CSV table of C-alpha atoms in Angstrom, one decimal:
chain,number,residue,atom,x,y,z
A,14,ASP,CA,21.0,3.8,-4.0
A,15,ALA,CA,20.2,4.1,-0.4
A,16,GLU,CA,20.4,1.0,1.7
A,17,ILE,CA,20.5,-0.6,5.1
A,18,THR,CA,23.2,-3.0,5.9
A,19,GLN,CA,23.8,-5.3,8.9
A,20,SER,CA,27.0,-7.0,10.0
A,21,PRO,CA,28.0,-9.6,10.6
A,22,ARG,CA,25.5,-11.8,8.7
A,23,HIS,CA,26.3,-14.8,10.8
A,24,LYS,CA,27.9,-15.0,14.3
A,25,ILE,CA,28.5,-17.8,16.8
A,26,THR,CA,29.5,-16.9,20.3
A,27,GLU,CA,29.5,-18.3,23.8
A,28,THR,CA,27.2,-17.6,26.7
A,29,GLY,CA,28.3,-14.7,28.9
A,30,ARG,CA,30.1,-12.8,26.2
A,31,GLN,CA,29.3,-9.3,25.0
A,32,VAL,CA,28.1,-9.1,21.4
A,33,THR,CA,27.5,-6.1,19.2
A,34,LEU,CA,25.5,-6.2,16.0
A,35,ALA,CA,25.9,-3.4,13.6
A,36,CYS,CA,23.2,-1.6,11.6
A,37,HIS,CA,24.0,1.2,9.1
A,38,GLN,CA,21.5,3.0,6.9
A,39,THR,CA,22.1,5.6,4.2
A,40,TRP,CA,18.5,6.6,3.8
A,41,ASN,CA,19.0,9.5,6.3
A,42,HIS,CA,16.0,8.1,8.2
A,43,ASN,CA,15.3,9.4,11.7
A,44,ASN,CA,13.6,6.1,12.8
A,45,MET,CA,15.6,2.9,13.4
A,46,PHE,CA,14.4,-0.4,14.8
A,47,TRP,CA,15.8,-3.7,16.0
A,48,TYR,CA,13.7,-6.9,15.8
A,49,ARG,CA,14.3,-10.5,16.5
A,50,GLN,CA,12.6,-13.3,14.6
A,51,ASP,CA,12.2,-16.8,16.0
A,52,LEU,CA,10.3,-19.8,14.8
A,53,GLY,CA,6.7,-19.7,15.9
A,54,HIS,CA,6.8,-15.9,16.6
A,55,GLY,CA,6.4,-12.9,14.4
A,56,LEU,CA,9.0,-10.2,14.4
A,57,ARG,CA,9.4,-8.8,17.9
A,58,LEU,CA,10.6,-5.3,18.6
A,59,ILE,CA,13.7,-5.1,20.8
A,60,HIS,CA,14.6,-1.3,20.8
A,61,TYR,CA,13.9,1.6,18.6
A,62,SER,CA,15.1,5.2,18.1
A,63,TYR,CA,13.5,8.3,16.7
A,64,GLY,CA,16.7,10.2,16.3
A,65,VAL,CA,20.2,11.0,17.5
A,66,GLN,CA,20.5,10.4,21.3
A,67,ASP,CA,17.0,8.9,21.5
A,68,THR,CA,16.4,5.3,22.4
A,69,ASN,CA,13.3,3.4,23.6
A,70,LYS,CA,12.6,-0.1,24.8
A,71,GLY,CA,10.4,-2.5,22.8
A,72,GLU,CA,8.5,-5.5,23.9
A,73,VAL,CA,11.6,-7.8,24.4
A,74,SER,CA,14.3,-5.4,25.5
A,75,ASP,CA,15.7,-7.3,28.5
A,76,GLY,CA,19.4,-8.2,28.0
A,77,TYR,CA,19.8,-5.8,25.1
A,78,SER,CA,20.9,-2.2,24.7
A,79,VAL,CA,21.3,0.3,21.9
A,80,SER,CA,22.9,3.7,21.4
A,81,ARG,CA,22.3,6.4,18.7
A,82,SER,CA,25.2,8.7,18.3
A,83,ASN,CA,24.5,9.6,14.7
A,84,THR,CA,21.7,9.3,12.2
A,85,GLU,CA,23.2,6.4,10.2
A,86,ASP,CA,24.0,3.8,12.9
A,87,LEU,CA,22.1,1.9,15.6
A,88,PRO,CA,24.3,-0.8,17.1
A,89,LEU,CA,22.6,-3.5,19.2
A,90,THR,CA,24.6,-4.9,22.2
A,91,LEU,CA,23.9,-8.1,24.1
A,92,GLU,CA,25.6,-7.3,27.4
A,93,SER,CA,26.0,-11.0,28.5
A,94,ALA,CA,24.8,-13.3,25.8
A,95,ALA,CA,22.3,-16.1,26.8
A,96,SER,CA,21.3,-19.1,24.8
A,97,SER,CA,17.7,-17.7,24.7
A,98,GLN,CA,19.0,-14.9,22.6
A,99,THR,CA,19.9,-17.2,19.7
A,100,SER,CA,17.8,-15.8,16.9
A,101,VAL,CA,17.8,-13.9,13.6
A,102,TYR,CA,18.1,-10.2,14.2
A,103,PHE,CA,16.7,-7.6,11.8
A,104,CYS,CA,17.4,-3.9,11.7
A,105,ALA,CA,15.0,-1.5,10.0
A,106,SER,CA,14.6,2.2,9.3
A,107,SER,CA,11.9,4.6,8.3
A,108,ALA,CA,11.3,8.2,7.7
A,109,THR,CA,9.1,10.0,10.2
A,110,GLY,CA,5.4,9.4,10.4
A,111,ASN,CA,3.6,6.5,8.8
A,112,GLN,CA,6.3,5.6,6.2
A,113,PRO,CA,7.2,2.0,5.4
A,114,GLN,CA,10.2,0.4,7.1
A,115,HIS,CA,13.2,-0.7,5.1
A,116,PHE,CA,14.9,-3.8,6.5
A,117,GLY,CA,18.4,-5.2,6.4
A,118,ASP,CA,19.1,-8.8,5.4
A,119,GLY,CA,19.5,-9.9,9.0
A,120,THR,CA,22.1,-11.3,11.4
A,121,ARG,CA,21.9,-14.9,12.4
A,122,LEU,CA,23.2,-15.2,15.9
A,123,SER,CA,23.9,-18.5,17.6
A,124,ILE,CA,24.9,-18.5,21.3
A,125,LEU,CA,26.4,-21.8,22.6
B,6,ASP,CA,-3.1,-2.6,19.8
B,7,ALA,CA,-5.1,-3.9,16.9
B,8,LYS,CA,-4.1,-7.3,15.5
B,9,THR,CA,-4.6,-9.0,12.2
B,10,THR,CA,-5.6,-12.6,11.3
B,11,GLN,CA,-4.2,-14.3,8.2
B,12,PRO,CA,-4.4,-17.8,6.8
B,13,ASN,CA,-1.2,-19.8,7.6
B,14,SER,CA,-0.6,-20.8,4.1
B,15,MET,CA,-1.9,-20.5,0.5
B,16,GLU,CA,-0.9,-22.0,-2.8
B,17,SER,CA,-1.1,-20.6,-6.3
B,18,ASN,CA,-0.1,-21.4,-9.8
B,19,GLU,CA,2.4,-19.4,-11.8
B,20,GLU,CA,0.9,-16.6,-13.9
B,21,GLU,CA,-2.5,-16.8,-12.0
B,22,PRO,CA,-3.8,-14.0,-9.8
B,23,VAL,CA,-3.5,-14.5,-6.0
B,24,HIS,CA,-5.7,-13.0,-3.4
B,25,LEU,CA,-4.3,-12.9,0.1
B,26,PRO,CA,-6.9,-12.1,2.8
B,27,CYS,CA,-6.4,-10.3,6.1
B,28,ASN,CA,-8.9,-9.7,8.9
B,29,HIS,CA,-8.5,-6.7,11.2
B,30,SER,CA,-11.8,-6.4,12.9
B,31,THR,CA,-10.5,-4.2,15.8
B,32,ILE,CA,-8.9,-1.6,13.5
B,33,SER,CA,-9.2,1.9,14.6
B,34,GLY,CA,-10.3,4.8,12.4
B,35,THR,CA,-6.8,6.1,11.9
B,36,ASP,CA,-4.8,2.9,11.5
B,37,TYR,CA,-3.1,2.3,8.1
B,38,ILE,CA,-3.0,-1.2,6.6
B,39,HIS,CA,0.5,-2.2,5.6
B,40,TRP,CA,1.7,-5.3,3.7
B,41,TYR,CA,5.2,-6.6,3.7
B,42,ARG,CA,6.6,-9.8,2.4
B,43,GLN,CA,9.7,-11.8,3.4
B,44,LEU,CA,11.6,-14.0,0.9
B,45,PRO,CA,13.7,-16.8,2.3
B,46,SER,CA,16.8,-15.7,4.1
B,47,GLN,CA,16.0,-12.0,3.6
B,48,GLY,CA,14.5,-9.2,5.7
B,49,PRO,CA,10.9,-8.1,5.2
B,50,GLU,CA,10.2,-6.0,2.1
B,51,TYR,CA,7.5,-3.3,1.9
B,52,VAL,CA,4.8,-4.1,-0.6
B,53,ILE,CA,1.9,-1.6,-0.3
B,54,HIS,CA,-0.2,0.3,2.2
B,55,GLY,CA,-3.5,2.1,2.4
B,56,LEU,CA,-6.0,3.7,4.7
B,57,THR,CA,-9.5,3.6,3.1
B,58,SER,CA,-9.3,3.6,-0.7
B,59,ASN,CA,-8.0,0.8,-2.8
B,60,VAL,CA,-4.3,1.2,-3.8
B,61,ASN,CA,-2.2,0.0,-6.7
B,62,ASN,CA,1.5,0.0,-7.3
B,63,ARG,CA,3.9,-1.9,-9.5
B,64,MET,CA,4.1,-4.8,-7.1
B,65,ALA,CA,0.5,-5.4,-6.1
B,66,SER,CA,-3.0,-4.0,-5.4
B,67,LEU,CA,-4.6,-3.5,-2.1
B,68,ALA,CA,-8.4,-3.8,-1.8
B,69,ILE,CA,-9.8,-2.5,1.5
B,70,ALA,CA,-13.4,-3.4,2.6
B,71,GLU,CA,-15.8,-0.5,3.1
B,72,ASP,CA,-15.9,-1.1,6.9
B,73,ARG,CA,-12.1,-1.5,6.9
B,74,LYS,CA,-12.4,-4.7,8.9
B,75,SER,CA,-10.6,-6.7,6.2
B,76,SER,CA,-8.3,-6.2,3.3
B,77,THR,CA,-7.0,-8.3,0.4
B,78,LEU,CA,-3.5,-8.1,-1.2
B,79,ILE,CA,-3.8,-8.9,-4.9
B,80,LEU,CA,-0.9,-10.2,-6.9
B,81,HIS,CA,-2.1,-10.0,-10.5
B,82,ARG,CA,0.1,-12.6,-12.0
B,83,ALA,CA,2.1,-14.7,-9.6
B,84,THR,CA,5.6,-15.6,-10.4
B,85,LEU,CA,8.0,-18.1,-8.7
B,86,ARG,CA,9.7,-15.1,-7.2
B,87,ASP,CA,6.5,-14.2,-5.3
B,88,ALA,CA,6.9,-17.3,-3.1
B,89,ALA,CA,7.3,-15.7,0.3
B,90,VAL,CA,5.6,-15.0,3.7
B,91,TYR,CA,3.2,-12.1,3.4
B,92,TYR,CA,2.5,-10.0,6.5
B,93,CYS,CA,-0.5,-7.7,7.0
B,94,ILE,CA,0.1,-5.1,9.7
B,95,LEU,CA,-1.8,-2.2,11.2
B,96,THR,CA,0.2,1.0,11.7
B,97,PRO,CA,-1.0,3.7,14.0
B,98,ASN,CA,-1.5,7.0,12.1
B,99,ALA,CA,-0.5,9.2,15.0
B,100,GLY,CA,3.2,9.5,15.6
B,101,ASN,CA,5.8,6.9,14.5
B,102,ASN,CA,5.1,3.3,13.6
B,103,ARG,CA,6.8,1.8,16.6
B,104,LYS,CA,3.9,-0.4,17.6
B,105,LEU,CA,3.9,-2.7,14.6
B,106,ILE,CA,2.5,-6.1,15.7
B,107,TRP,CA,3.9,-8.8,13.4
B,108,GLY,CA,1.9,-12.0,13.2
B,109,LEU,CA,3.1,-15.2,11.5
B,110,GLY,CA,1.8,-14.1,8.1
B,111,THR,CA,0.7,-16.2,5.2
B,112,SER,CA,3.2,-18.5,3.5
B,113,LEU,CA,2.6,-18.4,-0.2
B,114,ALA,CA,3.7,-21.2,-2.4
B,115,VAL,CA,3.7,-20.7,-6.2
B,116,ASN,CA,3.6,-23.8,-8.4
B,117,PRO,CA,5.3,-23.7,-11.8
């Protein structure tokens, strides 16, 4: 069965370090998304991609970057981790158009 | 971007029907209505979506008001596994669904 997997599931790091969260999908979807989820907020879009070599900023993109070198993967990089980036991060994918998004199980990131 | 309004929480008894309301008074004529749910420690999961007509699938039913300014997700027989946060989201019909606006959803408790 097709799936979307995130790794690691949990990570603790220090402020100032570079961190990369992995997202891999086997749906062969063109669209991929990164969200963060914090208490008191809904899911907020960080970056998204419509296909290979395409990336776009979401509503909370500062301090984050993504790259899309193939269909399956959209890694999320925190260039210099800050405590405000402590959150649960979700990756999602969807086919083109108005199709539902499929989500991974999330990465819980703590920045000390 | 159109937003949705949902009650913060609802409670139901096992094996009884549950009606989860959603108001979206600023919906545009081409917006789809999507419902997702999020179980504890998991990513959101697609439940159902529709445009104008009522929709049924194996998980739930979606009833859409004639003026499309509100909708109701119906779980026909709640189980303990249905305890989750339910999100009602509007998805633009044109292009990709990058502008999903996630609110805080409705937290559904199911009593045995």
